[in-house]
Amino acid sequence: MERQSISNQFIYGGDYNSEQWLDRPDILARDLEMMQKARINTVTLGVFSWSTLEPEEGVFRLEWLKEMVDNLYAHGIRVILATPSGARPRWLAEKYPEVLRVRENRVRSLYGERHNHCYTSPVYRQKVRIINQKLAQTFKDHPAVILWHISNEYSGECHCPLCQAAFRRWLKQRYQTIDALNHAWWTTFWSHTYTSFDQVESPSTLGDSGLHGLSLDWMRFVTAQTTDFMCEEIRALRQAGATQPVTTNFMEDYIGLNYYELAREIDVVSWDSYPLWRYQSDSRTALNTGMQHDMMRTMKHAPFLLMESSPSSLNWQPVSKLKKPGLLLNASLHAVAHGADSVQYFQIRQGRGGFEKFHGAVIDHYGGEDTRVFREATQTGQALQALACVAGSQVSAQAAVLWDTESRWAMERARGPRNEGLFYHEAVFKSYQALRKCRLNVDLVQVEQPLDGYRLVVVPMLYMFRAGIEERLRQFVQNGGTLVMTYWSGIVNESDLCHLGGTPHGLTDLLGLRSEEIDALCTGEVHHFTAGPGAPLYTCRNLCDLVRLQGAQPLMTYTDDFYKGYPALTVHSYGKGTAYYLCTDAEEAFYNDFYREMVSRTDLSPILPHLPEGLEVSSRQDPENEYIFVQNFTDEAIALPAPADAALLFGDFSEGKVQGCSTVVFRQKRS
Ligand code: GLA
Ligand code: ZN
């Protein structure tokens, strides 16, 4: 899907909690000057402003916000305007306790914290609707307001009576009859048969927490109800006449919601990126963060927004490390390289009190421009100006790794071969990082998304087959695609009921094998596999699938235990394509070698012909140009053969080297 860029330049700015400074006009005025110096062109307002906007029920005070928006606009700064539902005013909870969440132990929370409203409560929905409409009425035609920021980091669940009733309605809609629900949840087991939808209670450690069908549908309901809440927020804006695009900000590896569902309802995906830089090698952290960026981009196959990141340290991790010199720019351009059309921070100005008073900010408590962070934020703003031609360009990937949140919910709740951890994220990451080292852009697709257009599709641990994924994978291989599937795939259907008749379900002929048994290793236990004497010996952990070959060729075999000699990696031709099956949780070295060789033998075309170790490459393209980002997250300068027919667009490439902790960008005409 093509999306017009929200602006023809990069959005640069961040959350500006100006409501905390209304009694300090001197500071607000100074902030404006400093923002301009830092090349900030957009700020996010109003994320947690409800009690300032509506100090008493029905008493609205939007003048300060209007003045702020006008003032910013007069200084050339645009606004992303938030709806305030992420934190509620005290009066609302006092007068209508139903807006407070009930926890899984059925205890209602006290007033406090944030991101903890009941998403079913008609009162909460009504109050949010009213304030959203006031905002929309005031700002729908304001030229400064370019985007609506719906709530903030939706998350969590509520077990109140209203949510229970909504859950039952949702189940009734899904299953129609209680018999259908009983079948899907396999409730004859332990005599848990329901005779009415009214008997259903959300999962709880006080009741049912091991009924997997219930837990899985509860997670689906939480996503559906949160999405519904968000849509109601958006509708309120639309009904009041707002036409600007909308977004909501996602979090890293948050599995309480299926983000792909929320993404359908918003115009642009945005997320808050807080990597633990300097905890391990930054190259490694960058690879991990890159996977998140790619996931956000793939949700809509369009540029996304980096809605939040820290200008320096965090304050909510065990240890709050500073960003070393250069890292702010490098990490910001990393998001851009993966498809971001913005670099935004939490936060522009540090507050004096409260939970986040020590969180990094563009303007700190000292308040001057002569700080390292301010200087580096300014350099980042300048860099984004220099790269303006890249904004709005797309990322095109030949390789995709399948990621599925629903399958993960089911797999991690099931009691099965390994209750000490299945390492789903790690399994996805192992293929992802190896493909990135092969100089490829990589999409992170969800089971519902189309697969045509890819040359390689990797399916790691897809425990649950749903949405006809088997058929689409079959067509993909039939038409000439290369598939890599791993152990613990195609085990259950969309209700978490085990497939009968052999697994990976529906694909045993395509893979030329059947998974017969799966062995689990204890934590710390290591097995090995190899292509044969003289070939590398790889280690594997956690799970070892024992397969019966039905046409596939074994490429590598196990060397330990009673299944020594059994296949560990197989290949099978099908239609015009090829299907590999990896039986075990292999070490990264295996993935690196495996994909390197595959890329050399297939029609996958890497972005650059050669890339020295320590560098990362990504590309974006518009109809005329390809923009090649080469990034170095190590401390040493690394020599790079300059890409053919490419001009240096940005960065220090003196002596043909990418300097330590820096980025170079080349522009190449597309033929
Ligand atoms: C989240 C929130 C912000 C802020 C930052 C701090 O992403 O959305 O309001 O709390 O974390 O890192
Ligand atoms: Zn509730």
XYZ file of C-alpha atoms and ligand atoms in Angstrom:
684
model
C 0.000 0.000 0.000
C 1.319 3.431 -0.946
C 0.909 6.254 1.491
C 1.525 9.864 0.800
C 4.061 11.123 3.239
C 2.525 13.294 5.951
C 4.973 15.963 5.022
C 7.612 16.455 2.360
C 10.347 16.563 4.959
C 11.184 14.464 7.977
C 9.127 15.161 11.054
C 11.555 16.114 13.806
C 10.548 16.800 17.400
C 8.840 14.975 20.209
C 6.503 15.050 23.189
C 6.272 18.513 24.641
C 4.470 18.566 27.970
C 3.907 22.287 28.002
C 0.944 22.019 30.401
C 3.514 21.457 33.173
C 4.949 24.940 32.542
C 1.937 27.209 32.134
C 3.068 29.320 35.096
C 6.465 29.873 33.435
C 5.868 31.829 30.214
C 9.581 32.692 30.237
C 10.469 29.022 29.933
C 7.867 28.381 27.249
C 9.234 31.286 25.221
C 12.792 30.054 25.653
C 11.773 26.535 24.602
C 10.457 27.858 21.309
C 13.765 29.515 20.542
C 15.683 26.401 21.458
C 13.440 24.167 19.392
C 14.043 26.335 16.375
C 17.786 26.144 16.941
C 17.602 22.356 17.123
C 15.662 22.317 13.787
C 12.613 20.878 15.520
C 9.666 21.225 13.171
C 6.920 19.287 14.978
C 5.921 18.630 18.579
C 3.391 16.288 20.141
C 1.036 18.042 22.523
C -1.610 16.956 24.951
C -0.660 13.331 25.593
C -1.538 13.492 29.289
C -3.314 16.864 29.475
C -6.849 15.898 30.397
C -6.933 17.484 33.864
C -5.659 20.746 32.389
C -8.158 20.588 29.517
C -11.140 19.642 31.673
C -10.296 20.475 35.297
C -13.865 19.762 36.384
C -16.486 17.676 34.695
C -17.918 19.695 31.806
C -15.631 22.671 32.400
C -13.331 22.982 29.415
C -10.123 25.020 29.229
C -8.677 24.757 25.761
C -7.416 28.326 25.486
C -3.913 27.539 26.723
C -3.604 24.767 24.162
C -4.916 26.957 21.359
C -2.442 29.653 22.308
C 0.359 27.104 22.402
C -0.525 25.702 18.974
C -0.803 29.211 17.487
C 2.489 30.178 18.979
C 4.277 27.090 17.751
C 2.848 27.628 14.296
C 4.027 31.205 14.283
C 7.510 29.813 14.947
C 7.248 27.330 12.078
C 6.578 24.330 14.293
C 3.695 21.972 13.578
C 1.736 19.863 15.980
C 0.780 16.242 16.462
C -2.190 16.485 18.769
C -2.963 13.716 21.223
C -6.285 12.645 22.619
C -5.895 12.584 26.402
C -7.358 9.154 27.215
C -3.991 7.729 28.283
C -4.414 9.204 31.782
C -7.641 10.359 33.384
C -8.389 13.235 35.738
C -9.110 12.436 39.361
C -12.705 13.696 39.241
C -13.578 11.138 36.618
C -12.561 8.163 38.752
C -14.097 9.637 41.876
C -17.479 10.202 40.325
C -17.534 7.101 38.080
C -15.516 4.271 39.640
C -16.445 1.995 36.727
C -13.683 3.668 34.684
C -11.093 2.038 36.956
C -9.761 -1.321 35.879
C -10.482 -4.597 37.651
C -7.502 -6.930 37.800
C -7.547 -10.651 37.071
C -7.960 -11.314 40.816
C -11.248 -9.357 40.550
C -10.020 -6.437 42.672
C -10.742 -2.939 41.376
C -7.734 -0.632 41.161
C -7.514 2.640 43.022
C -7.103 5.882 41.134
C -3.544 6.442 39.967
C -0.863 5.800 37.359
C -1.873 5.847 33.659
C -2.806 3.579 30.747
C -5.265 1.802 33.012
C -8.812 2.684 32.065
C -11.577 0.152 31.487
C -11.931 0.098 27.717
C -15.543 -1.090 27.900
C -16.968 1.440 30.390
C -19.690 3.477 28.619
C -18.888 6.404 30.909
C -15.196 6.400 30.001
C -16.039 6.127 26.334
C -18.538 8.968 26.606
C -16.143 11.275 28.470
C -13.375 10.528 25.975
C -15.779 11.192 23.120
C -16.677 14.582 24.567
C -13.122 15.778 25.126
C -11.997 14.416 21.748
C -14.803 16.314 20.042
C -13.868 19.534 21.834
C -10.316 19.102 20.604
C -11.442 18.310 17.084
C -13.819 21.278 16.967
C -11.026 23.579 18.028
C -8.228 22.171 15.890
C -9.806 20.511 12.863
C -8.892 23.401 10.589
C -5.745 24.529 12.331
C -2.939 24.518 9.771
C -0.418 23.526 12.458
C -2.108 20.230 13.304
C -0.882 17.550 10.922
C -1.741 14.338 12.751
C -3.837 12.989 15.620
C -2.079 10.859 18.201
C -4.785 8.591 19.584
C -4.287 7.981 23.319
C -0.875 6.649 24.290
C 0.555 3.139 24.263
C -2.704 1.212 24.602
C -2.068 -1.805 26.787
C -3.379 -4.100 29.495
C -6.696 -5.697 30.254
C -9.709 -5.205 32.490
C -11.771 -7.937 34.154
C -14.685 -5.827 35.422
C -18.318 -6.927 35.057
C -18.732 -4.675 32.011
C -15.761 -6.316 30.317
C -17.040 -9.794 31.250
C -20.369 -8.993 29.589
C -18.623 -7.616 26.513
C -16.420 -10.717 26.347
C -19.518 -12.957 26.407
C -21.139 -10.903 23.641
C -17.961 -11.161 21.608
C -17.858 -14.951 22.093
C -21.502 -15.296 21.129
C -20.812 -13.404 17.948
C -17.810 -15.611 17.202
C -19.304 -19.004 18.023
C -23.069 -18.482 17.729
C -23.797 -21.574 19.858
C -22.363 -22.728 23.158
C -21.771 -26.158 21.592
C -19.455 -24.594 19.053
C -17.550 -22.874 21.856
C -17.341 -26.109 23.847
C -15.915 -27.882 20.851
C -13.391 -25.147 20.085
C -12.192 -25.022 23.692
C -12.316 -28.817 24.169
C -14.207 -28.354 27.414
C -15.131 -32.001 27.935
C -11.620 -32.220 29.319
C -11.803 -31.969 33.150
C -15.588 -31.627 32.848
C -15.481 -27.911 32.059
C -18.435 -27.964 29.654
C -20.435 -24.723 29.530
C -24.195 -24.778 29.200
C -24.548 -21.039 28.624
C -22.420 -18.094 27.499
C -23.319 -16.444 30.823
C -21.064 -18.928 32.606
C -17.939 -17.683 30.829
C -15.476 -15.792 33.047
C -12.238 -14.254 31.801
C -9.080 -16.226 32.624
C -7.995 -15.879 36.243
C -5.660 -17.635 38.620
C -8.722 -17.875 40.880
C -10.562 -19.818 38.179
C -9.487 -21.033 34.767
C -6.031 -20.122 33.620
C -5.208 -23.412 31.908
C -8.115 -23.588 29.483
C -6.099 -22.635 26.438
C -9.022 -21.860 24.124
C -10.402 -19.452 26.725
C -7.044 -17.736 27.238
C -6.476 -17.394 23.511
C -9.919 -15.940 22.846
C -9.497 -13.602 25.803
C -6.347 -12.183 24.221
C -8.217 -11.796 20.939
C -11.051 -10.073 22.775
C -8.646 -7.680 24.531
C -7.265 -6.707 21.114
C -10.766 -6.382 19.649
C -12.029 -4.295 22.558
C -8.985 -2.030 22.566
C -9.322 -1.595 18.807
C -13.000 -0.805 19.250
C -12.164 1.767 21.914
C -9.583 3.330 19.630
C -12.046 3.405 16.722
C -14.554 5.164 18.941
C -11.930 7.777 19.738
C -11.232 8.247 16.041
C -14.942 8.423 15.219
C -15.382 11.233 17.733
C -12.710 13.261 15.935
C -14.212 12.536 12.537
C -17.749 13.371 13.643
C -16.514 16.733 14.841
C -15.028 17.359 11.415
C -11.336 16.520 11.838
C -9.830 15.181 8.627
C -6.139 14.924 9.546
C -4.637 11.392 9.532
C -4.492 9.400 12.779
C -1.919 7.212 14.485
C -1.458 5.493 17.819
C 1.951 4.686 19.289
C 3.037 1.058 19.686
C 5.701 -0.454 21.955
C 8.607 -2.813 21.395
C 7.772 -6.518 21.439
C 4.538 -5.850 23.321
C 2.470 -9.002 23.072
C -0.593 -7.970 25.077
C -2.172 -6.781 21.812
C -2.044 -7.941 18.233
C -0.769 -4.691 16.761
C -1.442 -5.785 13.187
C -5.176 -5.520 14.041
C -4.899 -1.982 15.408
C -2.744 -0.981 12.460
C -5.633 -1.617 10.063
C -7.633 1.177 11.680
C -5.029 3.932 11.668
C -3.511 5.910 8.804
C 0.101 5.613 9.821
C 1.909 3.276 12.206
C 4.105 4.814 14.872
C 6.140 3.367 17.700
C 8.255 4.206 20.730
C 11.782 2.848 20.516
C 13.896 2.536 23.657
C 16.777 0.142 22.947
C 19.279 -0.620 25.679
C 22.243 0.952 23.925
C 25.635 0.232 25.438
C 24.371 -2.774 27.425
C 25.871 -5.153 24.839
C 27.494 -4.430 21.483
C 25.559 -1.656 19.781
C 25.731 -3.543 16.463
C 23.714 -6.280 18.110
C 21.259 -3.851 19.685
C 20.849 -2.213 16.281
C 19.984 -5.559 14.668
C 17.326 -6.193 17.285
C 15.913 -2.697 16.991
C 15.968 -2.991 13.212
C 13.654 -5.980 13.470
C 11.149 -3.859 15.396
C 11.404 -1.037 12.864
C 10.829 -3.527 10.055
C 7.820 -4.983 11.828
C 6.272 -1.521 12.152
C 6.925 -0.764 8.512
C 5.512 -4.078 7.300
C 2.211 -3.600 9.150
C 1.138 -1.189 6.418
C 3.986 -1.659 3.942
C 4.559 2.050 4.283
C 6.844 4.476 6.059
C 6.186 4.627 9.799
C 6.886 7.253 12.427
C 9.417 6.975 15.196
C 7.058 8.592 17.700
C 9.343 8.431 20.744
C 12.988 7.756 21.489
C 15.275 9.145 24.142
C 17.660 12.000 23.355
C 19.997 10.545 25.991
C 19.326 8.148 28.868
C 16.197 6.325 29.974
C 15.080 6.312 33.584
C 13.021 3.137 33.831
C 15.581 0.418 33.162
C 17.792 -1.107 35.851
C 20.692 1.045 34.678
C 20.250 4.319 32.791
C 23.154 4.591 30.374
C 23.859 7.726 28.402
C 23.933 7.695 24.635
C 27.614 8.035 23.781
C 28.634 10.834 21.378
C 27.294 10.192 17.879
C 24.844 7.527 18.939
C 21.822 9.801 18.930
C 22.333 10.601 15.259
C 23.248 7.044 14.339
C 20.246 5.513 16.112
C 17.942 8.149 14.615
C 19.194 7.480 11.093
C 18.838 3.762 11.775
C 15.075 4.267 12.132
C 15.094 6.331 8.936
C 17.086 3.662 7.096
C 14.407 1.109 7.999
C 11.566 3.328 6.758
C 10.793 5.955 9.404
C 9.589 9.341 8.201
C 10.225 10.953 11.553
C 12.593 11.169 14.478
C 10.769 12.168 17.642
C 11.726 12.164 21.255
C 10.306 11.673 24.615
C 10.765 14.416 25.694
C 11.538 17.944 24.542
C 11.813 19.380 28.065
C 12.488 17.514 31.287
C 9.846 18.050 33.992
C 10.901 19.064 37.499
C 8.959 16.385 39.308
C 7.188 13.110 38.882
C 8.230 9.718 37.610
C 10.123 10.962 34.566
C 12.089 13.884 35.950
C 15.392 12.137 35.170
C 14.393 10.798 31.739
C 16.535 12.161 28.916
C 15.270 15.291 27.159
C 16.395 17.706 24.476
C 16.258 20.497 27.071
C 17.358 19.408 30.512
C 16.973 21.015 33.971
C 19.956 23.244 33.296
C 18.018 24.706 30.385
C 20.861 25.959 28.186
C 22.003 25.208 24.660
C 25.561 24.459 25.721
C 24.976 20.802 26.513
C 26.215 17.763 24.636
C 22.697 16.434 24.206
C 21.369 19.697 22.799
C 24.289 19.915 20.384
C 23.737 16.377 19.174
C 19.989 16.926 18.879
C 20.761 19.951 16.702
C 23.117 17.898 14.524
C 20.398 15.298 14.139
C 17.944 18.000 13.054
C 20.470 19.248 10.511
C 21.063 15.737 9.205
C 17.351 15.199 8.651
C 17.208 18.454 6.708
C 20.101 17.306 4.548
C 18.305 14.034 3.882
C 14.893 15.590 3.168
C 14.713 13.966 -0.287
C 14.505 10.544 1.386
C 11.290 11.309 3.315
C 8.294 9.413 1.994
C 10.380 6.883 0.065
C 9.512 3.204 0.399
C 11.375 0.090 1.448
C 11.137 -2.912 -0.800
C 12.102 -6.364 0.504
C 12.646 -9.655 -1.327
C 12.773 -11.664 1.881
C 10.125 -11.940 4.567
C 10.093 -13.543 7.986
C 6.683 -14.507 9.253
C 5.702 -13.163 12.654
C 2.451 -14.054 14.313
C 1.276 -12.721 17.639
C -1.737 -15.036 17.918
C 0.420 -18.082 17.354
C 2.784 -16.811 20.012
C -0.058 -16.334 22.508
C -1.153 -19.926 21.957
C 2.319 -21.450 21.917
C 3.513 -19.744 25.077
C 0.385 -20.665 27.042
C 0.303 -24.309 25.966
C 1.902 -26.787 28.321
C 4.064 -28.856 26.010
C 7.572 -29.832 25.077
C 9.248 -26.936 26.849
C 7.651 -24.998 29.647
C 10.954 -23.307 30.477
C 10.808 -21.243 27.325
C 10.304 -21.762 23.619
C 12.211 -18.648 22.533
C 9.888 -17.537 19.776
C 11.274 -14.021 19.519
C 14.792 -15.424 19.402
C 13.843 -17.945 16.713
C 12.491 -15.156 14.521
C 15.493 -12.980 15.261
C 18.006 -15.685 14.321
C 16.748 -15.811 10.740
C 16.180 -12.073 10.621
C 19.692 -11.118 11.678
C 21.270 -13.614 9.274
C 19.273 -12.223 6.356
C 20.260 -8.700 7.322
C 23.895 -9.795 7.313
C 23.239 -11.014 3.763
C 22.589 -7.345 2.886
C 18.855 -7.747 2.369
C 15.929 -5.593 3.442
C 13.579 -7.854 5.380
C 9.824 -7.593 5.976
C 8.180 -9.040 9.090
C 4.860 -10.269 7.731
C 1.882 -11.531 9.627
C -0.056 -14.612 8.467
C -2.861 -12.593 6.867
C -0.580 -10.515 4.680
C 0.140 -11.373 1.034
C 3.307 -13.323 0.237
C 3.520 -12.681 -3.488
C 6.418 -10.549 -4.451
C 8.853 -12.213 -2.042
C 11.492 -14.638 -3.220
C 12.185 -16.061 0.212
C 9.733 -16.601 3.056
C 10.948 -17.839 6.433
C 8.425 -19.388 8.813
C 9.980 -19.869 12.244
C 7.954 -21.772 14.850
C 4.542 -21.053 13.411
C 2.779 -23.248 15.973
C -0.671 -22.128 14.838
C -1.779 -22.313 11.231
C -4.724 -20.023 10.580
C -6.144 -17.734 7.936
C -5.339 -20.279 5.219
C -1.601 -19.786 5.607
C -0.882 -23.390 4.474
C -2.538 -22.751 1.125
C -0.744 -19.476 0.596
C 2.604 -21.004 1.439
C 1.843 -23.804 -1.004
C 1.097 -21.335 -3.793
C 4.186 -19.367 -2.916
C 6.451 -22.401 -3.327
C 4.493 -23.719 -6.297
C 5.200 -20.443 -8.090
C 8.919 -20.659 -7.498
C 9.418 -19.220 -4.015
C 11.878 -20.544 -1.452
C 10.381 -21.467 1.908
C 12.272 -22.138 5.127
C 10.086 -23.615 7.840
C 11.221 -24.709 11.278
C 10.307 -27.179 14.041
C 7.099 -26.656 16.037
C 5.090 -25.375 13.080
C 1.565 -26.260 11.975
C 0.716 -28.013 15.225
C -2.710 -26.481 16.014
C -5.600 -24.748 14.299
C -6.920 -21.278 15.083
C -8.687 -22.591 18.222
C -5.481 -24.158 19.515
C -6.884 -27.622 18.755
C -4.181 -30.030 17.659
C -4.290 -31.000 14.013
C -4.946 -34.647 13.269
C -3.229 -36.593 10.543
C 0.351 -35.325 10.704
C 2.195 -32.058 11.021
C 3.221 -29.472 9.798
C -0.467 -29.496 8.993
C -1.331 -29.534 5.307
C 2.275 -29.155 4.214
C 3.786 -32.590 4.746
C 3.745 -33.264 0.977
C 5.276 -29.884 0.231
C 8.041 -30.368 2.795
C 8.406 -34.052 1.942
C 8.346 -35.090 5.570
C 6.266 -35.533 8.665
C 7.181 -34.450 12.147
C 6.870 -37.566 14.231
C 8.079 -36.658 17.724
C 9.757 -33.678 19.327
C 12.448 -33.969 21.978
C 13.137 -31.168 24.444
C 16.535 -30.397 25.936
C 17.022 -29.107 29.463
C 18.158 -25.513 29.887
C 21.894 -25.427 29.197
C 21.885 -28.783 27.416
C 23.465 -28.730 23.963
C 23.237 -31.090 21.015
C 24.898 -30.913 17.614
C 24.254 -31.445 13.947
C 26.330 -31.398 10.788
C 26.360 -32.003 7.034
C 28.945 -34.743 7.570
C 32.599 -35.370 8.400
C 34.738 -32.314 7.753
C 31.721 -29.990 7.546
C 31.001 -27.512 10.364
C 29.433 -28.939 13.486
C 26.652 -26.688 14.782
C 25.136 -26.658 18.231
C 21.416 -26.726 18.887
C 19.273 -26.334 21.974
C 15.787 -26.482 23.395
C 13.856 -28.467 20.783
C 14.811 -31.287 18.418
C 12.163 -32.389 15.977
C 12.420 -36.003 14.833
C 11.055 -36.195 11.313
C 10.161 -39.055 9.016
C 11.235 -38.302 5.460
C 8.651 -38.688 2.728
C 10.584 -37.410 -0.265
C 12.748 -34.692 1.299
C 16.542 -34.960 1.171
C 18.441 -34.725 4.437
C 21.135 -32.034 4.234
C 22.342 -32.274 7.826
C 21.866 -34.795 10.608
C 21.975 -34.892 14.409
C 25.116 -36.292 16.011
C 23.894 -36.928 19.573
C 21.599 -39.081 21.627
C 19.339 -41.845 20.384
C 18.474 -39.811 17.277
C 22.042 -39.550 16.048
C 21.831 -39.739 12.239
C 18.262 -38.428 12.082
C 17.709 -35.421 9.773
C 18.265 -31.952 11.245
C 17.900 -29.987 8.004
C 16.068 -31.122 4.873
C 15.201 -29.834 1.420
C 12.404 -30.723 -0.958
C 11.496 -29.429 -4.428
C 7.884 -28.588 -4.961
C 6.356 -27.020 -8.079
C 8.819 -24.419 -9.273
C 10.116 -23.781 -5.777
C 12.025 -25.260 -2.876
C 11.098 -25.963 0.731
C 13.641 -26.320 3.524
C 12.795 -27.675 6.957
C 15.014 -26.940 9.939
C 14.331 -29.413 12.726
C 16.040 -27.734 15.648
C 16.828 -24.492 17.440
C 20.226 -23.952 15.858
C 22.963 -21.554 16.896
C 23.240 -18.297 14.963
C 26.350 -19.446 13.087
C 24.233 -22.043 11.339
C 21.729 -19.444 10.167
C 24.494 -17.149 8.988
C 26.142 -19.886 6.905
C 22.861 -21.306 5.655
C 21.449 -18.035 4.348
C 24.799 -16.837 3.010
C 24.977 -19.900 0.844
C 21.337 -19.646 -0.158
C 21.759 -16.039 -1.272
C 24.711 -17.004 -3.422
C 22.654 -19.714 -5.137
C 19.265 -18.040 -5.616
C 17.926 -14.969 -7.353
C 17.961 -12.881 -4.178
C 19.781 -9.649 -4.947
C 21.564 -8.038 -2.008
C 21.645 -4.240 -1.745
C 25.437 -4.221 -2.053
C 27.656 -6.890 -3.591
C 29.918 -6.899 -0.580
C 29.701 -5.551 2.951
C 32.539 -5.693 5.456
C 31.733 -7.149 8.850
C 30.550 -4.588 11.385
C 28.485 -2.620 8.877
C 24.753 -2.766 8.303
C 23.027 -1.817 5.037
C 19.434 -0.840 4.284
C 17.803 0.852 1.345
C 14.813 3.012 0.547
C 13.574 3.968 -2.864
C 11.437 6.438 -4.740
C 10.599 6.205 -8.441
C 13.931 7.751 -9.467
C 16.427 6.905 -6.771
C 17.613 4.288 -4.387
C 18.996 5.558 -1.077
C 21.571 3.231 0.430
C 22.233 3.625 4.151
C 25.428 2.064 5.430
C 25.687 2.159 9.205
C 28.514 1.457 11.558
C 27.606 0.795 15.194
C 31.141 -0.180 16.204
C 33.745 2.301 17.463
C 36.228 1.683 14.615
C 36.226 3.179 11.123
C 35.519 0.449 8.551
C 36.569 0.577 4.894
C 33.743 0.125 2.416
C 33.992 -0.400 -1.359
C 31.852 2.518 -2.588
C 28.663 1.342 -4.274
C 28.966 1.562 -8.058
C 27.359 4.580 -9.771
C 26.326 6.048 -6.465
C 26.845 9.551 -5.152
C 27.506 10.295 -1.522
C 24.419 12.053 -0.164
C 25.317 12.252 3.499
C 28.016 11.378 6.001
C 31.752 11.283 6.487
C 33.223 8.862 3.951
C 36.768 10.161 4.058
C 39.394 7.662 2.892
C 36.579 5.349 1.777
C 35.707 4.552 5.363
C 32.520 4.634 7.384
C 33.653 6.241 10.650
C 32.937 4.612 14.027
C 29.359 5.110 15.226
C 28.207 6.850 12.069
C 26.145 6.587 8.908
C 26.784 7.280 5.250
C 23.998 7.534 2.713
C 24.476 7.062 -1.023
C 22.071 7.979 -3.787
C 21.888 5.756 -6.822
C 19.748 6.403 -9.918
C 17.337 3.546 -10.494
C 17.648 2.038 -13.907
C 6.625 5.679 26.948
C 5.521 6.722 27.071
C 6.030 8.094 27.389
C 7.171 8.034 28.377
C 8.267 7.170 27.821
C 9.491 7.118 28.694
O 6.969 5.386 25.665
O 4.685 6.780 25.944
O 4.957 8.839 27.911
O 6.711 7.513 29.576
O 7.781 5.867 27.677
O 10.525 6.363 28.120
Zn -13.670 -3.188 32.351
